[in-house]
Every structure is written in structure tokens, then in C-alpha cells.
GROMACS .gro file of N, CA and C in nm:
model
  315
    1PRO      N    1   5.170  17.317  10.165
    1PRO     CA    2   5.304  17.367  10.197
    1PRO      C    3   5.387  17.386  10.069
    2ILE      N    4   5.456  17.497  10.063
    2ILE     CA    5   5.540  17.529   9.947
    2ILE      C    6   5.685  17.497   9.982
    3THR      N    7   5.750  17.423   9.895
    3THR     CA    8   5.889  17.384   9.918
    3THR      C    9   5.983  17.496   9.874
    4PRO      N   10   6.106  17.496   9.924
    4PRO     CA   11   6.202  17.599   9.882
    4PRO      C   12   6.231  17.596   9.732
    5GLY      N   13   6.227  17.479   9.671
    5GLY     CA   14   6.249  17.468   9.527
    5GLY      C   15   6.139  17.538   9.448
    6GLU      N   16   6.014  17.524   9.496
    6GLU     CA   17   5.904  17.592   9.429
    6GLU      C   18   5.915  17.743   9.443
    7LEU      N   19   5.957  17.789   9.561
    7LEU     CA   20   5.977  17.932   9.580
    7LEU      C   21   6.088  17.986   9.491
    8LEU      N   22   6.195  17.908   9.476
    8LEU     CA   23   6.304  17.948   9.389
    8LEU      C   24   6.256  17.957   9.244
    9CYS      N   25   6.179  17.859   9.199
    9CYS     CA   26   6.127  17.862   9.062
    9CYS      C   27   6.031  17.980   9.042
   10LEU      N   28   5.947  18.007   9.139
   10LEU     CA   29   5.854  18.118   9.129
   10LEU      C   30   5.929  18.252   9.126
   11GLY      N   31   6.027  18.266   9.212
   11GLY     CA   32   6.105  18.390   9.215
   11GLY      C   33   6.182  18.413   9.087
   12SER      N   34   6.246  18.308   9.035
   12SER     CA   35   6.322  18.325   8.911
   12SER      C   36   6.227  18.352   8.794
   13SER      N   37   6.110  18.290   8.794
   13SER     CA   38   6.012  18.316   8.689
   13SER      C   39   5.965  18.461   8.692
   14LEU      N   40   5.938  18.513   8.812
   14LEU     CA   41   5.898  18.654   8.823
   14LEU      C   42   6.011  18.748   8.782
   15ALA      N   43   6.134  18.714   8.818
   15ALA     CA   44   6.249  18.797   8.782
   15ALA      C   45   6.268  18.801   8.630
   16PHE      N   46   6.261  18.686   8.565
   16PHE     CA   47   6.275  18.682   8.420
   16PHE      C   48   6.160  18.753   8.351
   17SER      N   49   6.038  18.738   8.403
   17SER     CA   50   5.924  18.807   8.344
   17SER      C   51   5.942  18.958   8.355
   18GLY      N   52   5.988  19.005   8.469
   18GLY     CA   53   6.013  19.148   8.486
   18GLY      C   54   6.122  19.199   8.393
   19LEU      N   55   6.229  19.121   8.379
   19LEU     CA   56   6.338  19.160   8.290
   19LEU      C   57   6.292  19.168   8.146
   20PHE      N   58   6.219  19.067   8.099
   20PHE     CA   59   6.172  19.067   7.961
   20PHE      C   60   6.070  19.177   7.936
   21TYR      N   61   5.986  19.209   8.034
   21TYR     CA   62   5.891  19.317   8.018
   21TYR      C   63   5.964  19.451   8.010
   22TYR      N   64   6.068  19.469   8.091
   22TYR     CA   65   6.148  19.591   8.086
   22TYR      C   66   6.213  19.606   7.949
   23LEU      N   67   6.272  19.499   7.896
   23LEU     CA   68   6.335  19.505   7.764
   23LEU      C   69   6.232  19.533   7.655
   24TYR      N   70   6.113  19.473   7.667
   24TYR     CA   71   6.007  19.496   7.570
   24TYR      C   72   5.965  19.643   7.570
   25ARG      N   73   5.945  19.701   7.687
   25ARG     CA   74   5.902  19.842   7.696
   25ARG      C   75   6.011  19.935   7.643
   26LYS      N   76   6.136  19.902   7.668
   26LYS     CA   77   6.247  19.984   7.619
   26LYS      C   78   6.249  19.984   7.466
   27LYS      N   79   6.234  19.868   7.405
   27LYS     CA   80   6.232  19.859   7.259
   27LYS      C   81   6.106  19.923   7.201
   28ALA      N   82   5.995  19.916   7.272
   28ALA     CA   83   5.872  19.979   7.225
   28ALA      C   84   5.886  20.130   7.221
   29ARG      N   85   5.956  20.188   7.319
   29ARG     CA   86   5.979  20.333   7.319
   29ARG      C   87   6.068  20.374   7.201
   30VAL      N   88   6.170  20.293   7.172
   30VAL     CA   89   6.257  20.322   7.059
   30VAL      C   90   6.178  20.314   6.928
   31MET      N   91   6.094  20.214   6.914
   31MET     CA   92   6.012  20.200   6.794
   31MET      C   93   5.917  20.318   6.778
   32ALA      N   94   5.860  20.366   6.888
   32ALA     CA   95   5.771  20.481   6.881
   32ALA      C   96   5.846  20.605   6.834
   33ARG      N   97   5.969  20.623   6.881
   33ARG     CA   98   6.049  20.738   6.837
   33ARG      C   99   6.084  20.727   6.690
   34ILE      N  100   6.112  20.608   6.642
   34ILE     CA  101   6.146  20.589   6.501
   34ILE      C  102   6.023  20.616   6.413
   35GLN      N  103   5.906  20.570   6.457
   35GLN     CA  104   5.785  20.592   6.378
   35GLN      C  105   5.745  20.739   6.375
   36GLU      N  106   5.781  20.816   6.476
   36GLU     CA  107   5.748  20.958   6.480
   36GLU      C  108   5.860  21.044   6.422
   37ALA      N  109   5.960  20.982   6.361
   37ALA     CA  110   6.074  21.055   6.308
   37ALA      C  111   6.030  21.148   6.195
   38PRO      N  112   6.086  21.268   6.191
   38PRO     CA  113   6.050  21.359   6.082
   38PRO      C  114   6.105  21.309   5.949
   39LYS      N  115   6.033  21.336   5.841
   39LYS     CA  116   6.075  21.295   5.707
   39LYS      C  117   6.136  21.414   5.636
   40LEU      N  118   6.259  21.398   5.594
   40LEU     CA  119   6.331  21.505   5.524
   40LEU      C  120   6.364  21.460   5.382
   41GLN      N  121   6.368  21.556   5.291
   41GLN     CA  122   6.405  21.528   5.153
   41GLN      C  123   6.556  21.545   5.136
   42VAL      N  124   6.615  21.465   5.052
   42VAL     CA  125   6.757  21.479   5.020
   42VAL      C  126   6.766  21.586   4.912
   43ASP      N  127   6.806  21.706   4.954
   43ASP     CA  128   6.820  21.817   4.862
   43ASP      C  129   6.928  21.911   4.912
   44ASP      N  130   6.935  22.029   4.857
   44ASP     CA  131   7.041  22.124   4.894
   44ASP      C  132   7.021  22.182   5.034
   45ASP      N  133   6.901  22.174   5.090
   45ASP     CA  134   6.874  22.230   5.222
   45ASP      C  135   6.914  22.136   5.336
   46LEU      N  136   6.942  22.010   5.306
   46LEU     CA  137   6.973  21.912   5.410
   46LEU      C  138   7.097  21.948   5.492
   47PRO      N  139   7.209  21.990   5.433
   47PRO     CA  140   7.324  22.028   5.517
   47PRO      C  141   7.294  22.142   5.613
   48ALA      N  142   7.209  22.235   5.572
   48ALA     CA  143   7.174  22.347   5.660
   48ALA      C  144   7.089  22.297   5.778
   49VAL      N  145   7.000  22.201   5.753
   49VAL     CA  146   6.918  22.144   5.860
   49VAL      C  147   7.004  22.069   5.960
   50VAL      N  148   7.101  21.992   5.910
   50VAL     CA  149   7.189  21.916   5.999
   50VAL      C  150   7.279  22.008   6.081
   51SER      N  151   7.334  22.112   6.017
   51SER     CA  152   7.421  22.202   6.091
   51SER      C  153   7.344  22.286   6.193
   52ALA      N  154   7.215  22.309   6.171
   52ALA     CA  155   7.134  22.385   6.267
   52ALA      C  156   7.093  22.300   6.387
   53ALA      N  157   7.099  22.168   6.374
   53ALA     CA  158   7.059  22.079   6.484
   53ALA      C  159   7.167  22.081   6.592
   54GLY      N  160   7.126  22.046   6.713
   54GLY     CA  161   7.220  22.040   6.825
   54GLY      C  162   7.327  21.935   6.802
   55GLU      N  163   7.451  21.972   6.823
   55GLU     CA  164   7.568  21.884   6.804
   55GLU      C  165   7.580  21.832   6.662
   56ARG      N  166   7.518  21.901   6.566
   56ARG     CA  167   7.521  21.863   6.425
   56ARG      C  168   7.480  21.718   6.403
   57CYS      N  169   7.377  21.675   6.476
   57CYS     CA  170   7.332  21.536   6.468
   57CYS      C  171   7.180  21.533   6.481
   58LEU      N  172   7.115  21.455   6.397
   58LEU     CA  173   6.971  21.432   6.405
   58LEU      C  174   6.949  21.289   6.453
   59PRO      N  175   6.885  21.269   6.569
   59PRO     CA  176   6.878  21.134   6.626
   59PRO      C  177   6.803  21.033   6.539
   60TYR      N  178   6.681  21.062   6.500
   60TYR     CA  179   6.603  20.972   6.416
   60TYR      C  180   6.538  21.054   6.306
   61VAL      N  181   6.575  21.023   6.181
   61VAL     CA  182   6.522  21.096   6.067
   61VAL      C  183   6.499  20.996   5.954
   62ALA      N  184   6.389  21.013   5.882
   62ALA     CA  185   6.365  20.933   5.762
   62ALA      C  186   6.401  21.019   5.642
   63LEU      N  187   6.498  20.977   5.566
   63LEU     CA  188   6.541  21.051   5.447
   63LEU      C  189   6.471  20.996   5.324
   64GLU      N  190   6.414  21.085   5.245
   64GLU     CA  191   6.346  21.046   5.122
   64GLU      C  192   6.416  21.111   5.005
   65GLY      N  193   6.439  21.035   4.900
   65GLY     CA  194   6.502  21.092   4.782
   65GLY      C  195   6.551  20.982   4.689
   66ILE      N  196   6.610  21.023   4.582
   66ILE     CA  197   6.661  20.930   4.482
   66ILE      C  198   6.807  20.900   4.513
   67VAL      N  199   6.842  20.772   4.506
   67VAL     CA  200   6.978  20.727   4.533
   67VAL      C  201   7.040  20.679   4.403
   68LEU      N  202   7.161  20.722   4.377
   68LEU     CA  203   7.232  20.677   4.258
   68LEU      C  204   7.341  20.580   4.299
   69PRO      N  205   7.356  20.468   4.227
   69PRO     CA  206   7.461  20.372   4.263
   69PRO      C  207   7.598  20.424   4.225
   70ALA      N  208   7.700  20.380   4.298
   70ALA     CA  209   7.837  20.422   4.270
   70ALA      C  210   7.887  20.360   4.139
   71LYS      N  211   7.859  20.231   4.118
   71LYS     CA  212   7.903  20.164   3.995
   71LYS      C  213   7.780  20.119   3.916
   72ALA      N  214   7.718  20.011   3.959
   72ALA     CA  215   7.599  19.960   3.892
   72ALA      C  216   7.499  19.915   3.997
   73ALA      N  217   7.372  19.929   3.967
   73ALA     CA  218   7.268  19.888   4.061
   73ALA      C  219   7.261  19.736   4.066
   74LEU      N  220   7.225  19.682   4.182
   74LEU     CA  221   7.206  19.538   4.198
   74LEU      C  222   7.068  19.501   4.148
   75THR      N  223   7.059  19.396   4.070
   75THR     CA  224   6.928  19.351   4.021
   75THR      C  225   6.891  19.221   4.090
   76SER      N  226   6.763  19.206   4.115
   76SER     CA  227   6.712  19.088   4.184
   76SER      C  228   6.702  18.970   4.088
   77HIS      N  229   6.736  18.853   4.135
   77HIS     CA  230   6.722  18.731   4.057
   77HIS      C  231   6.579  18.678   4.064
   78TYR      N  232   6.502  18.721   4.163
   78TYR     CA  233   6.370  18.665   4.188
   78TYR      C  234   6.256  18.755   4.142
   79HIS      N  235   6.278  18.888   4.138
   79HIS     CA  236   6.174  18.982   4.098
   79HIS      C  237   6.229  19.068   3.983
   80GLU      N  238   6.168  19.053   3.868
   80GLU     CA  239   6.216  19.126   3.752
   80GLU      C  240   6.188  19.276   3.767
   81GLY      N  241   6.285  19.357   3.735
   81GLY     CA  242   6.268  19.502   3.742
   81GLY      C  243   6.299  19.561   3.878
   82LEU      N  244   6.332  19.479   3.978
   82LEU     CA  245   6.363  19.529   4.111
   82LEU      C  246   6.513  19.550   4.123
   83GLN      N  247   6.552  19.672   4.161
   83GLN     CA  248   6.693  19.706   4.174
   83GLN      C  249   6.720  19.765   4.311
   84GLY      N  250   6.845  19.759   4.353
   84GLY     CA  251   6.883  19.814   4.483
   84GLY      C  252   7.028  19.856   4.484
   85VAL      N  253   7.067  19.923   4.591
   85VAL     CA  254   7.205  19.966   4.610
   85VAL      C  255   7.248  19.924   4.749
   86ILE      N  256   7.377  19.923   4.774
   86ILE     CA  257   7.432  19.889   4.904
   86ILE      C  258   7.474  20.018   4.973
   87GLN      N  259   7.434  20.033   5.096
   87GLN     CA  260   7.469  20.150   5.175
   87GLN      C  261   7.602  20.124   5.245
   88LYS      N  262   7.692  20.220   5.237
   88LYS     CA  263   7.817  20.209   5.311
   88LYS      C  264   7.792  20.256   5.453
   89LEU      N  265   7.840  20.180   5.547
   89LEU     CA  266   7.819  20.211   5.688
   89LEU      C  267   7.952  20.249   5.750
   90LEU      N  268   7.952  20.361   5.819
   90LEU     CA  269   8.072  20.409   5.886
   90LEU      C  270   8.045  20.411   6.035
   91LEU      N  271   8.124  20.339   6.111
   91LEU     CA  272   8.112  20.336   6.256
   91LEU      C  273   8.224  20.419   6.314
   92LYS      N  274   8.187  20.519   6.393
   92LYS     CA  275   8.287  20.608   6.450
   92LYS      C  276   8.282  20.595   6.603
   93GLU      N  277   8.394  20.559   6.661
   93GLU     CA  278   8.404  20.548   6.807
   93GLU      C  279   8.439  20.686   6.860
   94HIS      N  280   8.355  20.740   6.947
   94HIS     CA  281   8.374  20.876   6.994
   94HIS      C  282   8.474  20.884   7.109
   95ARG      N  283   8.478  20.782   7.191
   95ARG     CA  284   8.559  20.792   7.311
   95ARG      C  285   8.612  20.654   7.347
   96LEU      N  286   8.736  20.648   7.387
   96LEU     CA  287   8.796  20.522   7.431
   96LEU      C  288   8.811  20.524   7.582
   97ILE      N  289   8.781  20.412   7.644
   97ILE     CA  290   8.793  20.399   7.789
   97ILE      C  291   8.885  20.281   7.818
   98TRP      N  292   8.983  20.302   7.902
   98TRP     CA  293   9.076  20.196   7.939
   98TRP      C  294   9.008  20.099   8.034
   99ASN      N  295   9.008  19.972   7.999
   99ASN     CA  296   8.954  19.868   8.084
   99ASN      C  297   9.072  19.801   8.154
  100SER      N  298   9.087  19.827   8.284
  100SER     CA  299   9.202  19.775   8.356
  100SER      C  300   9.192  19.625   8.382
  101LEU      N  301   9.072  19.569   8.375
  101LEU     CA  302   9.055  19.427   8.399
  101LEU      C  303   9.116  19.344   8.286
  102ILE      N  304   9.089  19.382   8.161
  102ILE     CA  305   9.144  19.307   8.049
  102ILE      C  306   9.259  19.382   7.982
  103ARG      N  307   9.297  19.496   8.039
  103ARG     CA  308   9.409  19.579   7.992
  103ARG      C  309   9.398  19.609   7.842
  104SER      N  310   9.287  19.673   7.810
  104SER     CA  311   9.259  19.706   7.672
  104SER      C  312   9.181  19.836   7.666
  105TRP      N  313   9.181  19.901   7.551
  105TRP     CA  314   9.104  20.022   7.530
  105TRP      C  315   8.968  19.988   7.482
   0.00000   0.00000   0.00000
């Protein structure tokens, strides 16, 4: 005989397994799209490629080219001869939605 507590544990275990499998498959699809991303060179033709794309946006692209630092390149303390730069990230909110529950945009 199976008790109600065992059924509850079995049901919640199946629900969590299904949820985690769904999240895994979703991330796997995103990773596949990133790995299949076209590789573009940073050159004078890049603005024309971006403007020709739909909505002037390329969803997943690997850019290859030489990057110049704005001030000075960062040098590694642990690996001699290894240098890097910091990428500036710009987050743009496209649309604001009023949330009446917390009375905020």
C-alpha cells in the first residue's frame, strides 16, 4: 500500500524532474544557436551587414577582429604577456509596462 505522503513525494519529484528537463532543453537550444552563429570580421562592411539585417539587429554573431583599448590594456598578474580589455555594456530598455500591483514602471 502506498501512503499519501509517498504519492506526494513521487508527484513532486516528477514535477521537478520535468521542470529541470524543460529548462535544460531550453538552454541546450540556445547553446546550439550560439555555436552555429555566423562569424563576421570587424571591418568597413560590418555596418552594411547590420543595416541589411531585419530590424537592424543580428541575434547571435561571433565578431572577429583586433580590439584597441581606450586608455591602456590590462595586463595579467599571473600570466606574463597576457593582455585584455574591458567591454562596455549598454542595456537598453525597449518598452516600459506599468505594473499596477506594485505601482511601478
